[in-house]
Short mmCIF file of C-alpha atoms in Angstrom, two decimals:
data_model
loop_
_atom_site.label_atom_id
_atom_site.label_comp_id
_atom_site.label_asym_id
_atom_site.label_seq_id
_atom_site.Cartn_x
_atom_site.Cartn_y
_atom_site.Cartn_z
CA UNK Y 22 -10.61 -14.95 17.08
CA UNK Y 23 -8.19 -12.25 16.37
CA UNK Y 24 -8.55 -10.78 20.34
CA UNK Y 25 -6.78 -7.56 21.41
CA UNK Y 26 -4.77 -10.17 23.48
CA UNK Y 27 -3.64 -12.30 20.52
CA UNK Y 28 -2.63 -9.48 18.50
CA UNK Y 29 -0.58 -8.09 21.43
CA UNK Y 30 1.19 -11.30 21.71
CA UNK Y 31 1.97 -11.61 18.22
CA UNK Y 32 3.26 -7.70 18.15
CA UNK Y 33 5.70 -8.32 20.82
CA UNK Y 34 7.13 -11.17 18.76
CA UNK Y 35 7.62 -8.79 16.07
CA UNK Y 36 9.31 -6.24 18.12
CA UNK Y 37 6.17 -3.76 17.91
CA UNK Y 38 5.66 -1.06 20.62
CA UNK Y 39 2.80 -0.55 22.31
CA UNK Y 40 1.68 2.47 20.44
CA UNK Y 41 1.44 0.72 17.29
CA UNK Y 42 -1.57 -1.09 18.70
CA UNK Y 43 -3.89 1.15 16.89
CA UNK Y 44 -2.76 0.63 13.39
CA UNK Y 45 -2.25 -3.33 14.28
CA UNK Y 46 -6.05 -3.49 15.29
CA UNK Y 47 -6.99 -1.39 12.07
CA UNK Y 48 -5.04 -4.02 10.07
CA UNK Y 49 -6.55 -6.81 11.24
CA UNK Y 50 -10.05 -5.53 11.05
CA UNK Y 51 -9.36 -4.45 7.37
CA UNK Y 52 -8.10 -8.19 6.51
CA UNK Y 53 -11.52 -9.62 8.43
CA UNK Y 54 -13.62 -7.70 6.17
CA UNK Y 55 -14.70 -9.94 3.48
CA UNK Y 56 -14.52 -6.93 1.01
CA UNK Y 57 -10.69 -6.82 1.24
CA UNK Y 58 -11.14 -10.77 0.03
CA UNK Y 59 -8.03 -11.74 2.15
CA UNK Y 60 -9.20 -15.44 2.11
CA UNK Y 61 -8.17 -15.15 -1.66
CA UNK Y 62 -5.23 -13.38 -2.15
CA UNK Y 63 -3.60 -15.13 1.01
CA UNK Y 64 -4.03 -18.57 -0.26
CA UNK Y 65 -3.80 -18.01 -3.75
CA UNK Y 66 -0.67 -19.70 -6.04
CA UNK Y 67 -0.02 -15.99 -6.90
CA UNK Y 68 1.60 -15.02 -3.71
CA UNK Y 69 0.13 -11.90 -2.98
CA UNK Y 70 1.40 -10.11 0.07
CA UNK Y 71 -0.60 -7.65 2.26
CA UNK Y 72 0.52 -3.92 1.57
CA UNK Y 73 -0.60 -1.35 4.11
CA UNK Y 74 -0.32 2.42 3.21
CA UNK Y 75 -0.73 4.49 6.47
CA UNK Y 76 -2.33 8.45 6.43
CA UNK Y 77 -2.90 10.85 8.80
CA UNK Y 78 -1.21 12.01 12.14
CA UNK Y 79 -0.67 8.53 13.14
CA UNK Y 80 2.12 8.30 10.93
CA UNK Y 81 4.21 10.91 13.00
CA UNK Y 82 3.06 9.75 16.01
CA UNK Y 83 4.80 6.44 15.73
CA UNK Y 84 7.54 7.19 13.47
CA UNK Y 85 6.41 5.45 10.36
CA UNK Y 86 9.05 6.12 7.32
CA UNK Y 87 7.40 8.29 4.47
CA UNK Y 88 10.45 9.13 3.10
CA UNK Y 89 13.77 8.19 1.86
CA UNK Y 90 14.33 4.62 1.53
CA UNK Y 91 10.74 3.74 2.50
CA UNK Y 92 10.63 0.34 0.85
CA UNK Y 93 14.19 -0.20 2.24
CA UNK Y 94 14.32 -2.60 5.64
CA UNK Y 95 15.47 -0.79 8.83
CA UNK Y 96 12.68 1.30 9.82
CA UNK Y 97 11.03 0.12 12.90
CA UNK Y 98 7.60 0.97 12.66
CA UNK Y 99 7.46 -0.01 9.11
CA UNK Y 100 9.19 -3.29 9.73
CA UNK Y 101 7.65 -4.12 12.97
CA UNK Y 102 3.84 -3.45 11.92
CA UNK Y 103 4.46 -5.41 8.58
CA UNK Y 104 5.99 -8.62 10.68
CA UNK Y 105 3.31 -8.61 13.42
CA UNK Y 106 0.58 -8.80 10.43
CA UNK Y 107 2.78 -11.63 9.05
CA UNK Y 108 2.74 -13.37 12.40
CA UNK Y 109 -1.00 -12.90 12.98
CA UNK Y 110 -1.68 -14.45 9.41
CA UNK Y 111 0.00 -17.47 10.40
CA UNK Y 112 -0.95 -18.01 14.17
CA UNK Y 113 -4.43 -16.41 14.35
CA UNK Y 114 -5.84 -16.91 10.71
CA UNK Y 115 -3.75 -20.24 10.48
CA UNK Y 116 -2.63 -19.85 7.03
CA UNK Y 117 0.12 -22.12 7.02
CA UNK Y 118 2.94 -22.01 3.72
CA UNK Y 119 2.34 -25.13 1.55
CA UNK Y 120 -1.13 -26.11 2.94
CA UNK Y 121 -3.26 -23.08 3.04
CA UNK Y 122 -0.76 -20.54 1.63
CA UNK Y 123 -0.46 -22.07 -1.97
CA UNK Y 124 2.04 -19.13 -3.20
CA UNK Y 125 4.04 -21.27 -5.99
CA UNK Y 126 6.99 -18.54 -5.80
CA UNK Y 127 6.39 -17.02 -2.59
CA UNK Y 128 6.79 -13.27 -2.23
CA UNK Y 129 9.40 -11.64 0.21
CA UNK Y 130 7.11 -8.69 0.61
CA UNK Y 131 5.01 -10.97 2.62
CA UNK Y 132 7.80 -10.55 5.54
CA UNK Y 133 6.80 -6.88 5.64
CA UNK Y 134 5.33 -4.21 3.35
CA UNK Y 135 4.24 -0.99 5.28
CA UNK Y 136 4.70 2.65 4.15
CA UNK Y 137 3.23 5.99 5.21
CA UNK Y 138 2.36 8.50 2.57
CA UNK Y 139 4.62 11.48 2.44
CA UNK Y 140 1.55 13.88 2.70
CA UNK Y 141 3.66 16.98 3.82
CA UNK Y 142 5.77 17.01 0.56
CA UNK Y 143 2.78 16.02 -1.61
CA UNK Y 144 0.99 18.81 -3.78
CA UNK Y 145 -2.09 16.66 -4.08
CA UNK Y 146 -4.37 15.48 -1.50
CA UNK Y 147 -3.53 12.21 0.48
CA UNK Y 148 -5.20 8.87 -0.53
CA UNK Y 149 -7.33 8.86 2.49
CA UNK Y 150 -8.86 12.11 1.35
CA UNK Y 151 -9.37 10.42 -2.12
CA UNK Y 152 -11.70 7.86 -0.29
CA UNK Y 153 -13.79 10.05 1.18
CA UNK Y 154 -11.96 10.71 4.58
CA UNK Y 155 -11.17 14.20 6.38
CA UNK Y 156 -7.47 14.93 6.02
CA UNK Y 157 -6.96 14.98 9.63
CA UNK Y 158 -8.21 11.30 9.97
CA UNK Y 159 -5.72 8.81 10.50
CA UNK Y 160 -6.39 5.75 8.23
CA UNK Y 161 -4.74 2.62 7.00
CA UNK Y 162 -5.21 1.40 3.34
CA UNK Y 163 -4.77 -2.36 2.02
CA UNK Y 164 -4.03 -4.00 -1.20
CA UNK Y 165 -2.23 -7.01 -2.29
CA UNK Y 166 0.49 -6.69 -4.76
CA UNK Y 167 2.77 -9.80 -5.86
CA UNK Y 168 5.81 -8.01 -7.10
CA UNK Y 169 8.07 -4.93 -7.21
CA UNK Y 170 9.11 -2.75 -9.95
CA UNK Y 171 11.20 0.55 -10.03
CA UNK Y 172 11.29 2.64 -13.14
CA UNK Y 173 12.92 5.88 -14.07
CA UNK Y 174 11.51 8.35 -16.49
CA UNK Y 175 13.74 8.99 -19.58
CA UNK Y 176 12.37 12.68 -19.33
CA UNK Y 177 11.58 14.45 -16.30
CA UNK Y 178 8.47 16.57 -17.55
CA UNK Y 179 4.98 15.83 -16.63
CA UNK Y 180 4.55 13.82 -19.95
CA UNK Y 181 7.43 11.80 -19.51
CA UNK Y 182 6.72 10.95 -16.17
CA UNK Y 183 2.98 9.93 -16.73
CA UNK Y 184 4.25 8.13 -20.06
CA UNK Y 185 6.85 6.10 -18.11
CA UNK Y 186 4.31 5.10 -15.45
CA UNK Y 187 1.71 3.99 -17.77
CA UNK Y 188 4.32 1.94 -19.73
CA UNK Y 189 4.79 -0.19 -16.68
CA UNK Y 190 1.38 -1.44 -17.76
CA UNK Y 191 -0.20 -1.65 -14.23
CA UNK Y 192 -3.23 -3.88 -13.55
CA UNK Y 193 -6.20 -4.07 -11.23
CA UNK Y 194 -4.17 -5.02 -8.44
CA UNK Y 195 -1.14 -2.36 -8.97
CA UNK Y 196 -0.17 0.61 -6.83
CA UNK Y 197 1.64 3.50 -8.29
CA UNK Y 198 4.02 5.19 -5.82
CA UNK Y 199 4.96 8.61 -7.00
CA UNK Y 200 8.12 10.19 -5.42
CA UNK Y 201 7.71 13.98 -3.90
CA UNK Y 202 9.78 15.42 -7.02
CA UNK Y 203 8.12 13.58 -9.66
CA UNK Y 204 4.48 14.88 -7.83
CA UNK Y 205 5.81 18.13 -7.81
CA UNK Y 206 6.72 18.39 -11.63
CA UNK Y 207 3.46 16.81 -12.69
CA UNK Y 208 1.30 19.13 -10.30
CA UNK Y 209 3.39 22.12 -11.58
CA UNK Y 210 2.42 21.40 -15.20
CA UNK Y 211 -1.35 21.10 -14.21
CA UNK Y 212 -1.63 17.32 -13.38
CA UNK Y 213 -3.90 16.46 -10.76
CA UNK Y 214 -3.72 12.66 -9.62
CA UNK Y 215 -7.28 12.57 -11.56
CA UNK Y 216 -5.73 13.46 -14.82
CA UNK Y 217 -2.50 11.18 -14.11
CA UNK Y 218 -4.88 8.25 -13.47
CA UNK Y 219 -7.05 8.52 -16.53
CA UNK Y 220 -3.71 8.99 -18.63
CA UNK Y 221 -2.61 5.81 -17.33
CA UNK Y 222 -6.03 3.97 -17.85
CA UNK Y 223 -5.71 5.44 -21.67
CA UNK Y 224 -2.34 4.33 -22.21
CA UNK Y 225 -1.22 1.39 -20.42
CA UNK Y 226 -0.21 -1.19 -22.93
CA UNK Y 227 -2.83 -3.94 -21.88
CA UNK Y 228 -5.62 -1.29 -20.68
CA UNK Y 229 -6.06 -3.30 -17.48
CA UNK Y 230 -5.76 -0.74 -14.71
CA UNK Y 231 -8.83 0.24 -13.21
CA UNK Y 232 -9.12 2.64 -10.30
CA UNK Y 233 -10.69 2.00 -7.10
CA UNK Y 234 -12.53 5.26 -6.59
CA UNK Y 235 -15.78 5.26 -7.43
CA UNK Y 236 -16.16 8.04 -9.59
CA UNK Y 237 -13.42 7.10 -11.93
#
């Protein structure tokens, strides 16, 4: 049972501040939801790691990094939240490496993988609004990648950026993170997020990418 007390104990060990608790409780609730398939991803030989995207005012309240170097170490809230979840996976869920967690290669992202969406610099609606929440809501989204790839478009036009994203061959467990500069180029040439997703669906090499949004 992931009680508030047990969540707090693991949070302290991870160096988390008390103000992180609402996000940590939400993360545990997300993983406990059977629709998340945490039981499959966390024990798979594929070395999937929980990846949390934070939206809304809570990002600024607890100083989640949403900008430069967002995937780099050294951001306290991002690091401590991810590390706390990692400890809870071991200490509360009982997922031990090589026993329940059968990841063959392992995954450094299991240590911590947390970011906040840069809503202030985005020309598009934020992720949680895509899923039907209000813009003023605070929200947490979880998915399970098992690798990280960074790419640079050969042409900084909307078409060039879209073609490069599609060429990465995303599949059903992929998350495409677009920097604000590229998002502004896309939006400036009339590309919405829906249009970008549709382009990637059509042009990905293996055609395996599927949007999690019900209407797409």
